């Protein structure tokens, strides 16, 4: 007989994904502290549309932040319907609340900044954006990797984002902010390639990334859009609308979670028996009142 050699065990997919996520975080940290120094554009505060409407300066860049607030309050309303769900939903609820509250903070900070664009206002604009970034990355990591990854990712982005904004305010160096904003969305794009864990929010991360990419395009083409539209609308105004649209897939996922309830997960990340799994106990014969036995009814898959 030939000797039987045990097959080497491969690390679980969730473990490999956690390692990859950790490596990405370390790479972004190294860029933030050791990469080339970056500064904001000289024209950072020079937006194409400076029209005053109803006494509001830069009115369209200010008022176009309202969709952020609408999406935030819409999501918070959806979250109220999730109360009383299973305990494993607590992480999803917390991260989604952080994301939605962050949208409201973003609306307030960005509107304040655009009333009088300067570095002092930009500080509050960027500070408010840290919250939805942390919530979104936490939800993406929890939904595609594991609960532990979701908690640590959200906490890391919160702390790292705050430090990056404070560092930029003191030095003018935006390396850390670029790592949080652009690097963070690159991480979301990578997580979008992984399968969603059972029982987690069904967020369409691809749609989120697409809307964000369109928003960045409009931001870069602020003056070009203004000229192409003959002064009707600026790229920065459209940037706000596209960025707010990126929140819609998250809020819609909350609605589906509310209507359908969370499915149970099978596996190491939230292990449980799904509704279509038949246990051995459920197939035991059932004794009738007359003392005879009959096979138990078979459960079919839902």
PDB file of C-alpha atoms in Angstrom:
ATOM      1  CA  UNK A   1       0.000   0.000   0.000  1.00  0.00           C
ATOM      2  CA  UNK A   2       1.152   3.463  -0.788  1.00  0.00           C
ATOM      3  CA  UNK A   3       1.532   5.796   2.189  1.00  0.00           C
ATOM      4  CA  UNK A   4      -1.221   8.375   2.484  1.00  0.00           C
ATOM      5  CA  UNK A   5       0.093  11.897   2.789  1.00  0.00           C
ATOM      6  CA  UNK A   6      -2.255  14.393   4.417  1.00  0.00           C
ATOM      7  CA  UNK A   7      -3.345  17.209   2.151  1.00  0.00           C
ATOM      8  CA  UNK A   8      -2.009  20.527   3.436  1.00  0.00           C
ATOM      9  CA  UNK A   9      -4.772  22.741   4.720  1.00  0.00           C
ATOM     10  CA  UNK A  10      -5.254  26.018   2.890  1.00  0.00           C
ATOM     11  CA  UNK A  11      -6.141  29.054   4.977  1.00  0.00           C
ATOM     12  CA  UNK A  12      -9.845  29.863   4.945  1.00  0.00           C
ATOM     13  CA  UNK A  13     -10.969  32.467   2.424  1.00  0.00           C
ATOM     14  CA  UNK A  14     -11.980  34.859   5.185  1.00  0.00           C
ATOM     15  CA  UNK A  15      -8.516  34.625   6.728  1.00  0.00           C
ATOM     16  CA  UNK A  16      -6.824  35.323   3.401  1.00  0.00           C
ATOM     17  CA  UNK A  17      -9.119  38.297   2.830  1.00  0.00           C
ATOM     18  CA  UNK A  18      -8.299  39.662   6.281  1.00  0.00           C
ATOM     19  CA  UNK A  19      -4.583  39.398   5.521  1.00  0.00           C
ATOM     20  CA  UNK A  20      -5.041  41.167   2.183  1.00  0.00           C
ATOM     21  CA  UNK A  21      -7.049  43.918   3.878  1.00  0.00           C
ATOM     22  CA  UNK A  22      -4.341  44.337   6.510  1.00  0.00           C
ATOM     23  CA  UNK A  23      -1.654  44.563   3.826  1.00  0.00           C
ATOM     24  CA  UNK A  24      -3.658  47.233   1.993  1.00  0.00           C
ATOM     25  CA  UNK A  25      -4.009  49.217   5.209  1.00  0.00           C
ATOM     26  CA  UNK A  26      -0.269  49.018   5.900  1.00  0.00           C
ATOM     27  CA  UNK A  27       0.506  50.135   2.327  1.00  0.00           C
ATOM     28  CA  UNK A  28      -1.759  53.168   2.693  1.00  0.00           C
ATOM     29  CA  UNK A  29      -0.172  53.995   6.038  1.00  0.00           C
ATOM     30  CA  UNK A  30       3.312  53.819   4.523  1.00  0.00           C
ATOM     31  CA  UNK A  31       2.193  56.137   1.726  1.00  0.00           C
ATOM     32  CA  UNK A  32       0.665  58.581   4.216  1.00  0.00           C
ATOM     33  CA  UNK A  33       3.843  58.864   6.295  1.00  0.00           C
ATOM     34  CA  UNK A  34       6.580  58.173   3.745  1.00  0.00           C
ATOM     35  CA  UNK A  35       5.206  59.079   0.333  1.00  0.00           C
ATOM     36  CA  UNK A  36       5.908  62.297  -1.550  1.00  0.00           C
ATOM     37  CA  UNK A  37       4.476  65.400   0.098  1.00  0.00           C
ATOM     38  CA  UNK A  38       1.250  66.526  -1.550  1.00  0.00           C
ATOM     39  CA  UNK A  39      -0.535  69.867  -1.364  1.00  0.00           C
ATOM     40  CA  UNK A  40      -3.936  71.121  -2.440  1.00  0.00           C
ATOM     41  CA  UNK A  41      -4.214  72.811  -5.796  1.00  0.00           C
ATOM     42  CA  UNK A  42      -3.540  76.540  -5.904  1.00  0.00           C
ATOM     43  CA  UNK A  43      -7.079  76.872  -7.225  1.00  0.00           C
ATOM     44  CA  UNK A  44      -8.653  74.707  -4.503  1.00  0.00           C
ATOM     45  CA  UNK A  45     -11.109  77.413  -3.425  1.00  0.00           C
ATOM     46  CA  UNK A  46     -11.756  78.943  -6.863  1.00  0.00           C
ATOM     47  CA  UNK A  47     -14.979  77.349  -8.042  1.00  0.00           C
ATOM     48  CA  UNK A  48     -16.609  78.055 -11.383  1.00  0.00           C
ATOM     49  CA  UNK A  49     -20.091  78.931 -10.124  1.00  0.00           C
ATOM     50  CA  UNK A  50     -20.104  81.812  -7.655  1.00  0.00           C
ATOM     51  CA  UNK A  51     -23.649  83.037  -8.305  1.00  0.00           C
ATOM     52  CA  UNK A  52     -25.629  84.427  -5.388  1.00  0.00           C
ATOM     53  CA  UNK A  53     -29.272  83.361  -5.243  1.00  0.00           C
ATOM     54  CA  UNK A  54     -31.674  84.522  -2.564  1.00  0.00           C
ATOM     55  CA  UNK A  55     -28.801  86.041  -0.615  1.00  0.00           C
ATOM     56  CA  UNK A  56     -26.884  82.731  -0.573  1.00  0.00           C
ATOM     57  CA  UNK A  57     -23.358  83.090  -2.013  1.00  0.00           C
ATOM     58  CA  UNK A  58     -22.210  80.245  -4.247  1.00  0.00           C
ATOM     59  CA  UNK A  59     -25.796  79.113  -3.958  1.00  0.00           C
ATOM     60  CA  UNK A  60     -25.718  76.092  -6.244  1.00  0.00           C
ATOM     61  CA  UNK A  61     -22.605  74.621  -4.655  1.00  0.00           C
ATOM     62  CA  UNK A  62     -24.220  75.190  -1.248  1.00  0.00           C
ATOM     63  CA  UNK A  63     -27.707  73.891  -2.009  1.00  0.00           C
ATOM     64  CA  UNK A  64     -26.449  70.863  -3.947  1.00  0.00           C
ATOM     65  CA  UNK A  65     -25.393  69.444  -0.566  1.00  0.00           C
ATOM     66  CA  UNK A  66     -29.039  68.930   0.409  1.00  0.00           C
ATOM     67  CA  UNK A  67     -29.178  65.454  -1.223  1.00  0.00           C
ATOM     68  CA  UNK A  68     -26.532  64.300   1.277  1.00  0.00           C
ATOM     69  CA  UNK A  69     -28.823  65.284   4.143  1.00  0.00           C
ATOM     70  CA  UNK A  70     -31.860  63.732   2.458  1.00  0.00           C
ATOM     71  CA  UNK A  71     -30.034  60.421   1.944  1.00  0.00           C
ATOM     72  CA  UNK A  72     -28.730  60.519   5.516  1.00  0.00           C
ATOM     73  CA  UNK A  73     -32.118  61.076   7.135  1.00  0.00           C
ATOM     74  CA  UNK A  74     -33.698  58.552   4.768  1.00  0.00           C
ATOM     75  CA  UNK A  75     -31.188  55.943   5.873  1.00  0.00           C
ATOM     76  CA  UNK A  76     -31.635  56.753   9.564  1.00  0.00           C
ATOM     77  CA  UNK A  77     -35.372  56.294   9.103  1.00  0.00           C
ATOM     78  CA  UNK A  78     -34.792  52.892   7.548  1.00  0.00           C
ATOM     79  CA  UNK A  79     -32.573  51.946  10.450  1.00  0.00           C
ATOM     80  CA  UNK A  80     -35.370  52.566  12.936  1.00  0.00           C
ATOM     81  CA  UNK A  81     -37.246  49.688  11.298  1.00  0.00           C
ATOM     82  CA  UNK A  82     -34.330  47.340  12.019  1.00  0.00           C
ATOM     83  CA  UNK A  83     -34.799  47.584  15.786  1.00  0.00           C
ATOM     84  CA  UNK A  84     -35.485  44.259  17.446  1.00  0.00           C
ATOM     85  CA  UNK A  85     -33.682  42.218  14.797  1.00  0.00           C
ATOM     86  CA  UNK A  86     -31.223  39.441  15.623  1.00  0.00           C
ATOM     87  CA  UNK A  87     -28.106  40.312  17.594  1.00  0.00           C
ATOM     88  CA  UNK A  88     -25.816  39.640  14.641  1.00  0.00           C
ATOM     89  CA  UNK A  89     -27.328  42.697  12.950  1.00  0.00           C
ATOM     90  CA  UNK A  90     -25.922  45.022  15.624  1.00  0.00           C
ATOM     91  CA  UNK A  91     -22.695  45.634  13.679  1.00  0.00           C
ATOM     92  CA  UNK A  92     -24.543  46.379  10.452  1.00  0.00           C
ATOM     93  CA  UNK A  93     -26.867  48.757  12.272  1.00  0.00           C
ATOM     94  CA  UNK A  94     -24.010  50.573  13.972  1.00  0.00           C
ATOM     95  CA  UNK A  95     -21.936  50.991  10.811  1.00  0.00           C
ATOM     96  CA  UNK A  96     -24.963  52.033   8.768  1.00  0.00           C
ATOM     97  CA  UNK A  97     -25.886  54.595  11.438  1.00  0.00           C
ATOM     98  CA  UNK A  98     -22.335  55.965  11.280  1.00  0.00           C
ATOM     99  CA  UNK A  99     -22.585  56.193   7.495  1.00  0.00           C
ATOM    100  CA  UNK A 100     -25.985  57.905   7.487  1.00  0.00           C
ATOM    101  CA  UNK A 101     -25.144  60.326  10.290  1.00  0.00           C
ATOM    102  CA  UNK A 102     -21.935  61.077   8.403  1.00  0.00           C
ATOM    103  CA  UNK A 103     -23.947  62.035   5.329  1.00  0.00           C
ATOM    104  CA  UNK A 104     -25.798  64.639   7.392  1.00  0.00           C
ATOM    105  CA  UNK A 105     -22.484  65.893   8.802  1.00  0.00           C
ATOM    106  CA  UNK A 106     -21.054  66.036   5.276  1.00  0.00           C
ATOM    107  CA  UNK A 107     -24.007  68.106   4.077  1.00  0.00           C
ATOM    108  CA  UNK A 108     -23.524  70.583   6.929  1.00  0.00           C
ATOM    109  CA  UNK A 109     -19.735  70.792   6.608  1.00  0.00           C
ATOM    110  CA  UNK A 110     -19.702  71.118   2.834  1.00  0.00           C
ATOM    111  CA  UNK A 111     -22.490  73.724   2.803  1.00  0.00           C
ATOM    112  CA  UNK A 112     -20.615  75.747   5.416  1.00  0.00           C
ATOM    113  CA  UNK A 113     -17.424  75.566   3.379  1.00  0.00           C
ATOM    114  CA  UNK A 114     -19.057  76.652   0.120  1.00  0.00           C
ATOM    115  CA  UNK A 115     -20.704  79.676   1.706  1.00  0.00           C
ATOM    116  CA  UNK A 116     -17.209  81.157   1.921  1.00  0.00           C
ATOM    117  CA  UNK A 117     -14.602  78.818   0.462  1.00  0.00           C
ATOM    118  CA  UNK A 118     -11.368  78.944   2.448  1.00  0.00           C
ATOM    119  CA  UNK A 119      -9.058  76.624   4.363  1.00  0.00           C
ATOM    120  CA  UNK A 120     -10.976  77.061   7.629  1.00  0.00           C
ATOM    121  CA  UNK A 121     -14.223  75.902   6.034  1.00  0.00           C
ATOM    122  CA  UNK A 122     -12.503  73.082   4.173  1.00  0.00           C
ATOM    123  CA  UNK A 123     -11.398  71.686   7.530  1.00  0.00           C
ATOM    124  CA  UNK A 124     -15.019  71.131   8.569  1.00  0.00           C
ATOM    125  CA  UNK A 125     -15.905  69.837   5.118  1.00  0.00           C
ATOM    126  CA  UNK A 126     -13.248  67.132   5.258  1.00  0.00           C
ATOM    127  CA  UNK A 127     -13.855  66.352   8.905  1.00  0.00           C
ATOM    128  CA  UNK A 128     -17.509  65.563   8.175  1.00  0.00           C
ATOM    129  CA  UNK A 129     -16.534  63.296   5.280  1.00  0.00           C
ATOM    130  CA  UNK A 130     -14.495  61.051   7.582  1.00  0.00           C
ATOM    131  CA  UNK A 131     -17.702  59.644   9.116  1.00  0.00           C
ATOM    132  CA  UNK A 132     -19.372  58.254   5.977  1.00  0.00           C
ATOM    133  CA  UNK A 133     -16.023  56.950   4.726  1.00  0.00           C
ATOM    134  CA  UNK A 134     -15.567  55.004   7.977  1.00  0.00           C
ATOM    135  CA  UNK A 135     -19.127  53.666   7.864  1.00  0.00           C
ATOM    136  CA  UNK A 136     -18.909  52.627   4.210  1.00  0.00           C
ATOM    137  CA  UNK A 137     -15.543  50.889   4.523  1.00  0.00           C
ATOM    138  CA  UNK A 138     -16.684  49.170   7.695  1.00  0.00           C
ATOM    139  CA  UNK A 139     -19.853  47.907   5.997  1.00  0.00           C
ATOM    140  CA  UNK A 140     -17.881  46.731   2.970  1.00  0.00           C
ATOM    141  CA  UNK A 141     -15.344  44.871   5.108  1.00  0.00           C
ATOM    142  CA  UNK A 142     -18.004  43.330   7.351  1.00  0.00           C
ATOM    143  CA  UNK A 143     -20.097  42.269   4.371  1.00  0.00           C
ATOM    144  CA  UNK A 144     -17.275  40.735   2.338  1.00  0.00           C
ATOM    145  CA  UNK A 145     -14.624  39.652   4.898  1.00  0.00           C
ATOM    146  CA  UNK A 146     -15.935  39.340   8.475  1.00  0.00           C
ATOM    147  CA  UNK A 147     -17.290  41.158  11.494  1.00  0.00           C
ATOM    148  CA  UNK A 148     -13.857  41.645  13.028  1.00  0.00           C
ATOM    149  CA  UNK A 149     -12.579  43.163   9.790  1.00  0.00           C
ATOM    150  CA  UNK A 150     -15.573  45.490   9.675  1.00  0.00           C
ATOM    151  CA  UNK A 151     -15.051  46.780  13.203  1.00  0.00           C
ATOM    152  CA  UNK A 152     -11.316  47.320  12.812  1.00  0.00           C
ATOM    153  CA  UNK A 153     -11.639  48.900   9.378  1.00  0.00           C
ATOM    154  CA  UNK A 154     -14.234  51.422  10.564  1.00  0.00           C
ATOM    155  CA  UNK A 155     -12.185  52.280  13.666  1.00  0.00           C
ATOM    156  CA  UNK A 156      -8.993  52.646  11.620  1.00  0.00           C
ATOM    157  CA  UNK A 157     -10.622  54.981   9.106  1.00  0.00           C
ATOM    158  CA  UNK A 158     -12.177  57.056  11.876  1.00  0.00           C
ATOM    159  CA  UNK A 159      -8.897  57.543  13.716  1.00  0.00           C
ATOM    160  CA  UNK A 160      -6.775  57.762  10.571  1.00  0.00           C
ATOM    161  CA  UNK A 161      -9.161  60.203   8.913  1.00  0.00           C
ATOM    162  CA  UNK A 162      -9.203  62.483  11.945  1.00  0.00           C
ATOM    163  CA  UNK A 163      -5.391  62.458  12.160  1.00  0.00           C
ATOM    164  CA  UNK A 164      -5.077  63.067   8.413  1.00  0.00           C
ATOM    165  CA  UNK A 165      -7.335  66.128   8.549  1.00  0.00           C
ATOM    166  CA  UNK A 166      -5.523  67.514  11.605  1.00  0.00           C
ATOM    167  CA  UNK A 167      -2.130  66.916   9.965  1.00  0.00           C
ATOM    168  CA  UNK A 168      -3.266  68.689   6.790  1.00  0.00           C
ATOM    169  CA  UNK A 169      -4.550  71.633   8.836  1.00  0.00           C
ATOM    170  CA  UNK A 170      -1.176  71.999  10.555  1.00  0.00           C
ATOM    171  CA  UNK A 171       1.162  71.354   7.608  1.00  0.00           C
ATOM    172  CA  UNK A 172      -0.839  71.640   4.377  1.00  0.00           C
ATOM    173  CA  UNK A 173       0.230  68.076   3.485  1.00  0.00           C
ATOM    174  CA  UNK A 174      -2.679  66.060   2.066  1.00  0.00           C
ATOM    175  CA  UNK A 175      -0.925  62.679   1.809  1.00  0.00           C
ATOM    176  CA  UNK A 176      -2.935  61.272   4.690  1.00  0.00           C
ATOM    177  CA  UNK A 177      -6.199  62.612   3.318  1.00  0.00           C
ATOM    178  CA  UNK A 178      -5.452  61.120  -0.100  1.00  0.00           C
ATOM    179  CA  UNK A 179      -4.798  57.761   1.580  1.00  0.00           C
ATOM    180  CA  UNK A 180      -8.135  57.935   3.405  1.00  0.00           C
ATOM    181  CA  UNK A 181     -10.269  59.188   0.544  1.00  0.00           C
ATOM    182  CA  UNK A 182      -8.770  57.770  -2.635  1.00  0.00           C
ATOM    183  CA  UNK A 183      -7.056  54.798  -1.018  1.00  0.00           C
ATOM    184  CA  UNK A 184     -10.183  53.971   0.952  1.00  0.00           C
ATOM    185  CA  UNK A 185     -12.350  53.900  -2.153  1.00  0.00           C
ATOM    186  CA  UNK A 186      -9.760  51.709  -3.884  1.00  0.00           C
ATOM    187  CA  UNK A 187     -10.142  49.277  -0.976  1.00  0.00           C
ATOM    188  CA  UNK A 188     -13.929  49.328  -1.446  1.00  0.00           C
ATOM    189  CA  UNK A 189     -13.421  48.535  -5.133  1.00  0.00           C
ATOM    190  CA  UNK A 190     -11.268  45.563  -4.174  1.00  0.00           C
ATOM    191  CA  UNK A 191     -13.816  44.328  -1.645  1.00  0.00           C
ATOM    192  CA  UNK A 192     -16.498  44.546  -4.315  1.00  0.00           C
ATOM    193  CA  UNK A 193     -14.777  41.651  -6.083  1.00  0.00           C
ATOM    194  CA  UNK A 194     -15.360  39.323  -3.122  1.00  0.00           C
ATOM    195  CA  UNK A 195     -18.644  37.426  -2.600  1.00  0.00           C
ATOM    196  CA  UNK A 196     -21.052  38.838  -0.056  1.00  0.00           C
ATOM    197  CA  UNK A 197     -21.352  36.958   3.228  1.00  0.00           C
ATOM    198  CA  UNK A 198     -24.745  35.441   3.953  1.00  0.00           C
ATOM    199  CA  UNK A 199     -26.906  37.540   6.224  1.00  0.00           C
ATOM    200  CA  UNK A 200     -25.117  40.822   5.547  1.00  0.00           C
ATOM    201  CA  UNK A 201     -26.432  43.951   3.876  1.00  0.00           C
ATOM    202  CA  UNK A 202     -26.635  43.484   0.110  1.00  0.00           C
ATOM    203  CA  UNK A 203     -24.873  46.724  -0.802  1.00  0.00           C
ATOM    204  CA  UNK A 204     -24.060  47.052  -4.486  1.00  0.00           C
ATOM    205  CA  UNK A 205     -20.481  48.237  -4.004  1.00  0.00           C
ATOM    206  CA  UNK A 206     -19.930  48.484  -7.748  1.00  0.00           C
ATOM    207  CA  UNK A 207     -22.678  51.110  -8.011  1.00  0.00           C
ATOM    208  CA  UNK A 208     -21.162  53.033  -5.099  1.00  0.00           C
ATOM    209  CA  UNK A 209     -17.745  53.083  -6.787  1.00  0.00           C
ATOM    210  CA  UNK A 210     -19.244  54.078 -10.154  1.00  0.00           C
ATOM    211  CA  UNK A 211     -21.080  57.062  -8.663  1.00  0.00           C
ATOM    212  CA  UNK A 212     -17.966  58.102  -6.755  1.00  0.00           C
ATOM    213  CA  UNK A 213     -15.833  57.927  -9.908  1.00  0.00           C
ATOM    214  CA  UNK A 214     -18.340  60.083 -11.790  1.00  0.00           C
ATOM    215  CA  UNK A 215     -18.298  62.569  -8.904  1.00  0.00           C
ATOM    216  CA  UNK A 216     -14.501  62.830  -9.014  1.00  0.00           C
ATOM    217  CA  UNK A 217     -14.681  63.381 -12.768  1.00  0.00           C
ATOM    218  CA  UNK A 218     -17.118  66.257 -12.346  1.00  0.00           C
ATOM    219  CA  UNK A 219     -14.915  67.706  -9.609  1.00  0.00           C
ATOM    220  CA  UNK A 220     -11.896  67.783 -11.908  1.00  0.00           C
ATOM    221  CA  UNK A 221     -13.973  69.242 -14.759  1.00  0.00           C
ATOM    222  CA  UNK A 222     -15.596  72.007 -12.694  1.00  0.00           C
ATOM    223  CA  UNK A 223     -14.755  74.883 -15.051  1.00  0.00           C
ATOM    224  CA  UNK A 224     -14.991  72.756 -18.198  1.00  0.00           C
ATOM    225  CA  UNK A 225     -18.573  71.763 -17.401  1.00  0.00           C
ATOM    226  CA  UNK A 226     -19.394  75.384 -16.567  1.00  0.00           C
ATOM    227  CA  UNK A 227     -18.126  76.540 -19.952  1.00  0.00           C
ATOM    228  CA  UNK A 228     -19.721  73.647 -21.851  1.00  0.00           C
ATOM    229  CA  UNK A 229     -23.112  74.347 -20.238  1.00  0.00           C
ATOM    230  CA  UNK A 230     -22.817  78.075 -21.037  1.00  0.00           C
ATOM    231  CA  UNK A 231     -22.909  78.945 -17.372  1.00  0.00           C
ATOM    232  CA  UNK A 232     -25.958  76.828 -16.513  1.00  0.00           C
ATOM    233  CA  UNK A 233     -24.269  74.426 -14.105  1.00  0.00           C
ATOM    234  CA  UNK A 234     -20.766  73.747 -12.814  1.00  0.00           C
ATOM    235  CA  UNK A 235     -18.927  70.476 -12.494  1.00  0.00           C
ATOM    236  CA  UNK A 236     -18.671  70.897  -8.732  1.00  0.00           C
ATOM    237  CA  UNK A 237     -22.429  71.149  -8.348  1.00  0.00           C
ATOM    238  CA  UNK A 238     -22.849  67.944 -10.352  1.00  0.00           C
ATOM    239  CA  UNK A 239     -20.085  66.396  -8.250  1.00  0.00           C
ATOM    240  CA  UNK A 240     -22.207  66.843  -5.122  1.00  0.00           C
ATOM    241  CA  UNK A 241     -25.222  65.240  -6.807  1.00  0.00           C
ATOM    242  CA  UNK A 242     -23.222  62.254  -8.063  1.00  0.00           C
ATOM    243  CA  UNK A 243     -21.531  61.745  -4.691  1.00  0.00           C
ATOM    244  CA  UNK A 244     -24.909  61.830  -2.941  1.00  0.00           C
ATOM    245  CA  UNK A 245     -26.167  59.229  -5.428  1.00  0.00           C
ATOM    246  CA  UNK A 246     -23.402  56.922  -4.177  1.00  0.00           C
ATOM    247  CA  UNK A 247     -25.283  56.711  -0.872  1.00  0.00           C
ATOM    248  CA  UNK A 248     -28.449  55.370  -2.514  1.00  0.00           C
ATOM    249  CA  UNK A 249     -27.241  51.723  -2.850  1.00  0.00           C
ATOM    250  CA  UNK A 250     -26.514  51.679   0.877  1.00  0.00           C
ATOM    251  CA  UNK A 251     -29.921  53.067   1.846  1.00  0.00           C
ATOM    252  CA  UNK A 252     -31.704  50.723  -0.572  1.00  0.00           C
ATOM    253  CA  UNK A 253     -29.854  47.796   1.023  1.00  0.00           C
ATOM    254  CA  UNK A 254     -31.256  48.871   4.382  1.00  0.00           C
ATOM    255  CA  UNK A 255     -34.726  48.754   2.880  1.00  0.00           C
ATOM    256  CA  UNK A 256     -34.229  45.208   1.573  1.00  0.00           C
ATOM    257  CA  UNK A 257     -32.827  44.131   4.935  1.00  0.00           C
ATOM    258  CA  UNK A 258     -35.932  45.521   6.603  1.00  0.00           C
ATOM    259  CA  UNK A 259     -38.397  43.878   4.245  1.00  0.00           C
ATOM    260  CA  UNK A 260     -36.840  40.452   3.963  1.00  0.00           C
ATOM    261  CA  UNK A 261     -34.996  40.106   7.243  1.00  0.00           C
ATOM    262  CA  UNK A 262     -31.454  38.819   7.423  1.00  0.00           C
ATOM    263  CA  UNK A 263     -30.878  35.289   6.147  1.00  0.00           C
ATOM    264  CA  UNK A 264     -28.927  33.019   8.440  1.00  0.00           C
ATOM    265  CA  UNK A 265     -25.293  32.460   7.594  1.00  0.00           C
ATOM    266  CA  UNK A 266     -23.617  29.087   7.253  1.00  0.00           C
ATOM    267  CA  UNK A 267     -19.918  28.975   7.992  1.00  0.00           C
ATOM    268  CA  UNK A 268     -17.414  30.409  10.403  1.00  0.00           C
ATOM    269  CA  UNK A 269     -18.530  34.014   9.976  1.00  0.00           C
ATOM    270  CA  UNK A 270     -21.833  34.012  11.796  1.00  0.00           C
ATOM    271  CA  UNK A 271     -22.418  30.280  11.620  1.00  0.00           C
ATOM    272  CA  UNK A 272     -25.969  29.032  11.650  1.00  0.00           C
ATOM    273  CA  UNK A 273     -28.293  26.675   9.855  1.00  0.00           C
ATOM    274  CA  UNK A 274     -30.037  28.200   6.848  1.00  0.00           C
ATOM    275  CA  UNK A 275     -33.764  27.755   6.250  1.00  0.00           C
ATOM    276  CA  UNK A 276     -33.176  25.114   3.569  1.00  0.00           C
ATOM    277  CA  UNK A 277     -30.885  22.858   5.619  1.00  0.00           C
ATOM    278  CA  UNK A 278     -32.388  19.609   6.914  1.00  0.00           C
ATOM    279  CA  UNK A 279     -31.029  18.283  10.193  1.00  0.00           C
ATOM    280  CA  UNK A 280     -30.831  14.626  11.119  1.00  0.00           C
ATOM    281  CA  UNK A 281     -33.198  15.192  14.040  1.00  0.00           C
ATOM    282  CA  UNK A 282     -35.907  16.525  11.721  1.00  0.00           C
ATOM    283  CA  UNK A 283     -35.877  13.195   9.818  1.00  0.00           C
ATOM    284  CA  UNK A 284     -36.481  10.957  12.822  1.00  0.00           C
ATOM    285  CA  UNK A 285     -39.672   8.852  12.650  1.00  0.00           C
ATOM    286  CA  UNK A 286     -42.679  10.335  14.378  1.00  0.00           C
ATOM    287  CA  UNK A 287     -44.752   8.103  16.683  1.00  0.00           C
ATOM    288  CA  UNK A 288     -48.487   8.561  16.260  1.00  0.00           C
ATOM    289  CA  UNK A 289     -51.120   8.369  19.021  1.00  0.00           C
ATOM    290  CA  UNK A 290     -51.942   4.751  18.015  1.00  0.00           C
ATOM    291  CA  UNK A 291     -48.377   3.667  18.704  1.00  0.00           C
ATOM    292  CA  UNK A 292     -47.360   3.189  15.073  1.00  0.00           C
ATOM    293  CA  UNK A 293     -44.542   5.086  13.493  1.00  0.00           C
ATOM    294  CA  UNK A 294     -44.450   7.013  10.250  1.00  0.00           C
ATOM    295  CA  UNK A 295     -41.651   8.883   8.515  1.00  0.00           C
ATOM    296  CA  UNK A 296     -41.329  12.497   9.451  1.00  0.00           C
ATOM    297  CA  UNK A 297     -42.298  14.971   6.732  1.00  0.00           C
ATOM    298  CA  UNK A 298     -39.311  16.057   4.696  1.00  0.00           C
ATOM    299  CA  UNK A 299     -38.465  19.748   4.665  1.00  0.00           C
ATOM    300  CA  UNK A 300     -37.863  21.188   1.246  1.00  0.00           C
ATOM    301  CA  UNK A 301     -35.543  23.991   0.401  1.00  0.00           C
ATOM    302  CA  UNK A 302     -37.087  27.400   0.454  1.00  0.00           C
TER     303      UNK A 302
END
